[in-house]
Amino acid sequence: MNPTGGHTAARYQIPYARRGSVLDDDEFTALKSVLQHDPTLSGGPWRDKFEAQFAAYAGTRYAMSVTSGTVALEIAIRLLDLRPGDEVVATPQTFQASIQPLLDTPATVRFCDVDPETLNLDPRKLEALITPRTRAIILVHYGGNPAAMQEICAIAARHDVVVIEDCAHALGTTYRGARPGSLGDIGTFSFHSSKNITTLGEGGMITFNRPDWAQRVDRIRNNEVDMTFGPSTGVLGPPPETLPWMKFADGVYGGSCTGILGAGTNATLSEAACAAGTVQLRKLPELVRRRQHIAARLDEVLGEHPQIRLPVVESGNEHAYHLYTFFVTAGADARHALVQALDHRGVEVQLRYFPLHLTPEWQSRGHGPGECPTAERLWFSEHMNLPCHPSLTETQIALLCSALRSSLDEVFGRHRVLSLS
């Protein structure tokens, strides 16, 4: 949302990310190869290659591509087989897609407040929300700053609860030497055009280690019924003689359905998208370094003012800076004035994300103000996001830092923190 209303993105000298990655001749070369040599364009060798390389990157046994990060979350939540009375604990500080699939389930959602230092789910608030009915915890690594996974996973293990990591922000992040997507039970990733790598605008990945989940995900994404199997009933008699590629011979004659868990869908990521993703994954370290370079420049400017607080990155972790976030501790009026000052200087500011428990759909499920006071206080009074994406030029970065410094001086005066160096 544009904070001033009525402005278009074209007016900004320093726009927020429309494309979070960079595409060049390497991707064009891969796409040309697909068009020239891949007769299927769907479910072929590029998908196999992309998934194998992504699994190796994430450190998981399986990485299975789908058409979007939202679809990845939908399928991950389907693996929980939620029933009436089940509960899921979730963070309120994330994009709506992280938990929107839960609206289609009978489960009750319990929102866990966030850590004021990171905007990630706060493990200190988590255990009190766990009950014998809790089936899963859904968290996000907000902005690319990893959540407190050791503490969260220890709580989950004590209560036999599945941990779903929404890793849409987390490509390029490390947590104590490991990568998100391998830290909990299931990881989901987005390759939307705004994310740290893209598969031509849309795409997603699901990571995990369980072979039974791999069988189910493969059926779901390939338009097959998600079901349990038993021995053949023999009702149809012996199978006819068919060519090897006849799809239904084994499925129809080889067994019976003992239970339907859900319908399948077509969630096959195209060969072109997978080819681009393979190239983008190779470029990821360079793209993340660019984000970190921009973040370091912004940290330097913001560090000059005592009214500003930066998120805490735990020692041993690496922040990927999908979002660049900071906090204005002088209150809502000061935050609003800073947003306006930056907007007038051509810097597009975003406030991400509105606390989900306060949205109309979740209020209709019984949630409301006061449920997550830290998330509410920070969003309404303190937190801001600035452009931080690898397509920014050095000239734009310099303009961004200049506009930020001038805006801070306008709002807070020129009394900056003195360097001790």
PDB file of N, CA, C and O in Angstrom, residues 368-393:
ATOM      1  N   GLY A 368      -8.802 -10.914  17.353  1.00  0.00           N
ATOM      2  CA  GLY A 368      -8.972  -9.471  17.416  1.00  0.00           C
ATOM      3  C   GLY A 368      -7.882  -8.773  18.198  1.00  0.00           C
ATOM      4  O   GLY A 368      -6.881  -9.388  18.600  1.00  0.00           O
ATOM      5  N   PRO A 369      -8.044  -7.464  18.415  1.00  0.00           N
ATOM      6  CA  PRO A 369      -7.027  -6.650  19.097  1.00  0.00           C
ATOM      7  C   PRO A 369      -6.693  -7.187  20.475  1.00  0.00           C
ATOM      8  O   PRO A 369      -7.549  -7.716  21.186  1.00  0.00           O
ATOM      9  N   GLY A 370      -5.413  -7.046  20.841  1.00  0.00           N
ATOM     10  CA  GLY A 370      -4.928  -7.478  22.140  1.00  0.00           C
ATOM     11  C   GLY A 370      -4.403  -8.889  22.166  1.00  0.00           C
ATOM     12  O   GLY A 370      -3.767  -9.297  23.141  1.00  0.00           O
ATOM     13  N   GLU A 371      -4.627  -9.648  21.088  1.00  0.00           N
ATOM     14  CA  GLU A 371      -4.202 -11.047  21.059  1.00  0.00           C
ATOM     15  C   GLU A 371      -2.691 -11.173  20.917  1.00  0.00           C
ATOM     16  O   GLU A 371      -2.067 -12.055  21.514  1.00  0.00           O
ATOM     17  N   CYS A 372      -2.090 -10.295  20.121  1.00  0.00           N
ATOM     18  CA  CYS A 372      -0.639 -10.284  19.906  1.00  0.00           C
ATOM     19  C   CYS A 372      -0.142  -8.852  20.084  1.00  0.00           C
ATOM     20  O   CYS A 372       0.131  -8.137  19.101  1.00  0.00           O
ATOM     21  N   PRO A 373      -0.017  -8.400  21.320  1.00  0.00           N
ATOM     22  CA  PRO A 373       0.253  -6.971  21.566  1.00  0.00           C
ATOM     23  C   PRO A 373       1.570  -6.479  20.999  1.00  0.00           C
ATOM     24  O   PRO A 373       1.666  -5.315  20.581  1.00  0.00           O
ATOM     25  N   THR A 374       2.589  -7.315  20.972  1.00  0.00           N
ATOM     26  CA  THR A 374       3.872  -6.856  20.427  1.00  0.00           C
ATOM     27  C   THR A 374       3.762  -6.614  18.932  1.00  0.00           C
ATOM     28  O   THR A 374       4.198  -5.571  18.418  1.00  0.00           O
ATOM     29  N   ALA A 375       3.191  -7.559  18.207  1.00  0.00           N
ATOM     30  CA  ALA A 375       3.007  -7.384  16.767  1.00  0.00           C
ATOM     31  C   ALA A 375       2.156  -6.158  16.474  1.00  0.00           C
ATOM     32  O   ALA A 375       2.444  -5.392  15.536  1.00  0.00           O
ATOM     33  N   GLU A 376       1.117  -5.938  17.263  1.00  0.00           N
ATOM     34  CA  GLU A 376       0.243  -4.784  17.060  1.00  0.00           C
ATOM     35  C   GLU A 376       0.990  -3.477  17.318  1.00  0.00           C
ATOM     36  O   GLU A 376       0.928  -2.541  16.508  1.00  0.00           O
ATOM     37  N   ARG A 377       1.697  -3.396  18.437  1.00  0.00           N
ATOM     38  CA  ARG A 377       2.410  -2.158  18.770  1.00  0.00           C
ATOM     39  C   ARG A 377       3.455  -1.811  17.714  1.00  0.00           C
ATOM     40  O   ARG A 377       3.557  -0.668  17.267  1.00  0.00           O
ATOM     41  N   LEU A 378       4.207  -2.807  17.286  1.00  0.00           N
ATOM     42  CA  LEU A 378       5.278  -2.541  16.332  1.00  0.00           C
ATOM     43  C   LEU A 378       4.724  -2.129  14.969  1.00  0.00           C
ATOM     44  O   LEU A 378       5.230  -1.207  14.341  1.00  0.00           O
ATOM     45  N   TRP A 379       3.678  -2.806  14.507  1.00  0.00           N
ATOM     46  CA  TRP A 379       3.166  -2.454  13.178  1.00  0.00           C
ATOM     47  C   TRP A 379       2.514  -1.081  13.174  1.00  0.00           C
ATOM     48  O   TRP A 379       2.744  -0.271  12.278  1.00  0.00           O
ATOM     49  N   PHE A 380       1.708  -0.785  14.182  1.00  0.00           N
ATOM     50  CA  PHE A 380       0.973   0.477  14.189  1.00  0.00           C
ATOM     51  C   PHE A 380       1.838   1.673  14.573  1.00  0.00           C
ATOM     52  O   PHE A 380       1.472   2.808  14.273  1.00  0.00           O
ATOM     53  N   SER A 381       2.982   1.447  15.213  1.00  0.00           N
ATOM     54  CA  SER A 381       3.752   2.574  15.737  1.00  0.00           C
ATOM     55  C   SER A 381       5.202   2.652  15.281  1.00  0.00           C
ATOM     56  O   SER A 381       5.779   3.738  15.268  1.00  0.00           O
ATOM     57  N   GLU A 382       5.831   1.531  14.939  1.00  0.00           N
ATOM     58  CA  GLU A 382       7.286   1.561  14.834  1.00  0.00           C
ATOM     59  C   GLU A 382       7.866   1.046  13.525  1.00  0.00           C
ATOM     60  O   GLU A 382       8.791   1.643  12.983  1.00  0.00           O
ATOM     61  N   HIS A 383       7.385  -0.072  13.010  1.00  0.00           N
ATOM     62  CA  HIS A 383       8.211  -0.739  12.018  1.00  0.00           C
ATOM     63  C   HIS A 383       8.009  -0.190  10.606  1.00  0.00           C
ATOM     64  O   HIS A 383       6.937   0.261  10.225  1.00  0.00           O
ATOM     65  N   MET A 384       9.134  -0.187   9.844  1.00  0.00           N
ATOM     66  CA  MET A 384       9.176   0.314   8.479  1.00  0.00           C
ATOM     67  C   MET A 384      10.052  -0.598   7.629  1.00  0.00           C
ATOM     68  O   MET A 384      10.934  -1.285   8.145  1.00  0.00           O
ATOM     69  N   ASN A 385       9.793  -0.585   6.329  1.00  0.00           N
ATOM     70  CA  ASN A 385      10.635  -1.308   5.370  1.00  0.00           C
ATOM     71  C   ASN A 385      11.111  -0.347   4.292  1.00  0.00           C
ATOM     72  O   ASN A 385      10.348   0.494   3.827  1.00  0.00           O
ATOM     73  N   LEU A 386      12.371  -0.490   3.894  1.00  0.00           N
ATOM     74  CA  LEU A 386      12.960   0.318   2.828  1.00  0.00           C
ATOM     75  C   LEU A 386      13.338  -0.567   1.644  1.00  0.00           C
ATOM     76  O   LEU A 386      13.575  -1.766   1.803  1.00  0.00           O
ATOM     77  N   PRO A 387      13.432   0.011   0.452  1.00  0.00           N
ATOM     78  CA  PRO A 387      13.893  -0.773  -0.707  1.00  0.00           C
ATOM     79  C   PRO A 387      15.262  -1.390  -0.452  1.00  0.00           C
ATOM     80  O   PRO A 387      16.175  -0.730   0.045  1.00  0.00           O
ATOM     81  N   CYS A 388      15.391  -2.668  -0.784  1.00  0.00           N
ATOM     82  CA  CYS A 388      16.666  -3.375  -0.616  1.00  0.00           C
ATOM     83  C   CYS A 388      16.640  -4.575  -1.543  1.00  0.00           C
ATOM     84  O   CYS A 388      16.302  -5.686  -1.130  1.00  0.00           O
ATOM     85  N   HIS A 389      16.976  -4.357  -2.804  1.00  0.00           N
ATOM     86  CA  HIS A 389      16.931  -5.436  -3.786  1.00  0.00           C
ATOM     87  C   HIS A 389      18.071  -5.257  -4.781  1.00  0.00           C
ATOM     88  O   HIS A 389      18.543  -4.138  -5.015  1.00  0.00           O
ATOM     89  N   PRO A 390      18.543  -6.359  -5.370  1.00  0.00           N
ATOM     90  CA  PRO A 390      19.787  -6.305  -6.144  1.00  0.00           C
ATOM     91  C   PRO A 390      19.706  -5.516  -7.442  1.00  0.00           C
ATOM     92  O   PRO A 390      20.743  -5.219  -8.038  1.00  0.00           O
ATOM     93  N   SER A 391      18.522  -5.152  -7.897  1.00  0.00           N
ATOM     94  CA  SER A 391      18.433  -4.353  -9.115  1.00  0.00           C
ATOM     95  C   SER A 391      18.683  -2.865  -8.867  1.00  0.00           C
ATOM     96  O   SER A 391      18.774  -2.089  -9.823  1.00  0.00           O
ATOM     97  N   LEU A 392      18.797  -2.457  -7.607  1.00  0.00           N
ATOM     98  CA  LEU A 392      19.168  -1.066  -7.319  1.00  0.00           C
ATOM     99  C   LEU A 392      20.593  -0.802  -7.791  1.00  0.00           C
ATOM    100  O   LEU A 392      21.510  -1.565  -7.494  1.00  0.00           O
ATOM    101  N   THR A 393      20.771   0.297  -8.492  1.00  0.00           N
ATOM    102  CA  THR A 393      22.112   0.685  -8.942  1.00  0.00           C
ATOM    103  C   THR A 393      22.848   1.398  -7.817  1.00  0.00           C
ATOM    104  O   THR A 393      22.249   1.824  -6.822  1.00  0.00           O
TER     105      THR A 393
END
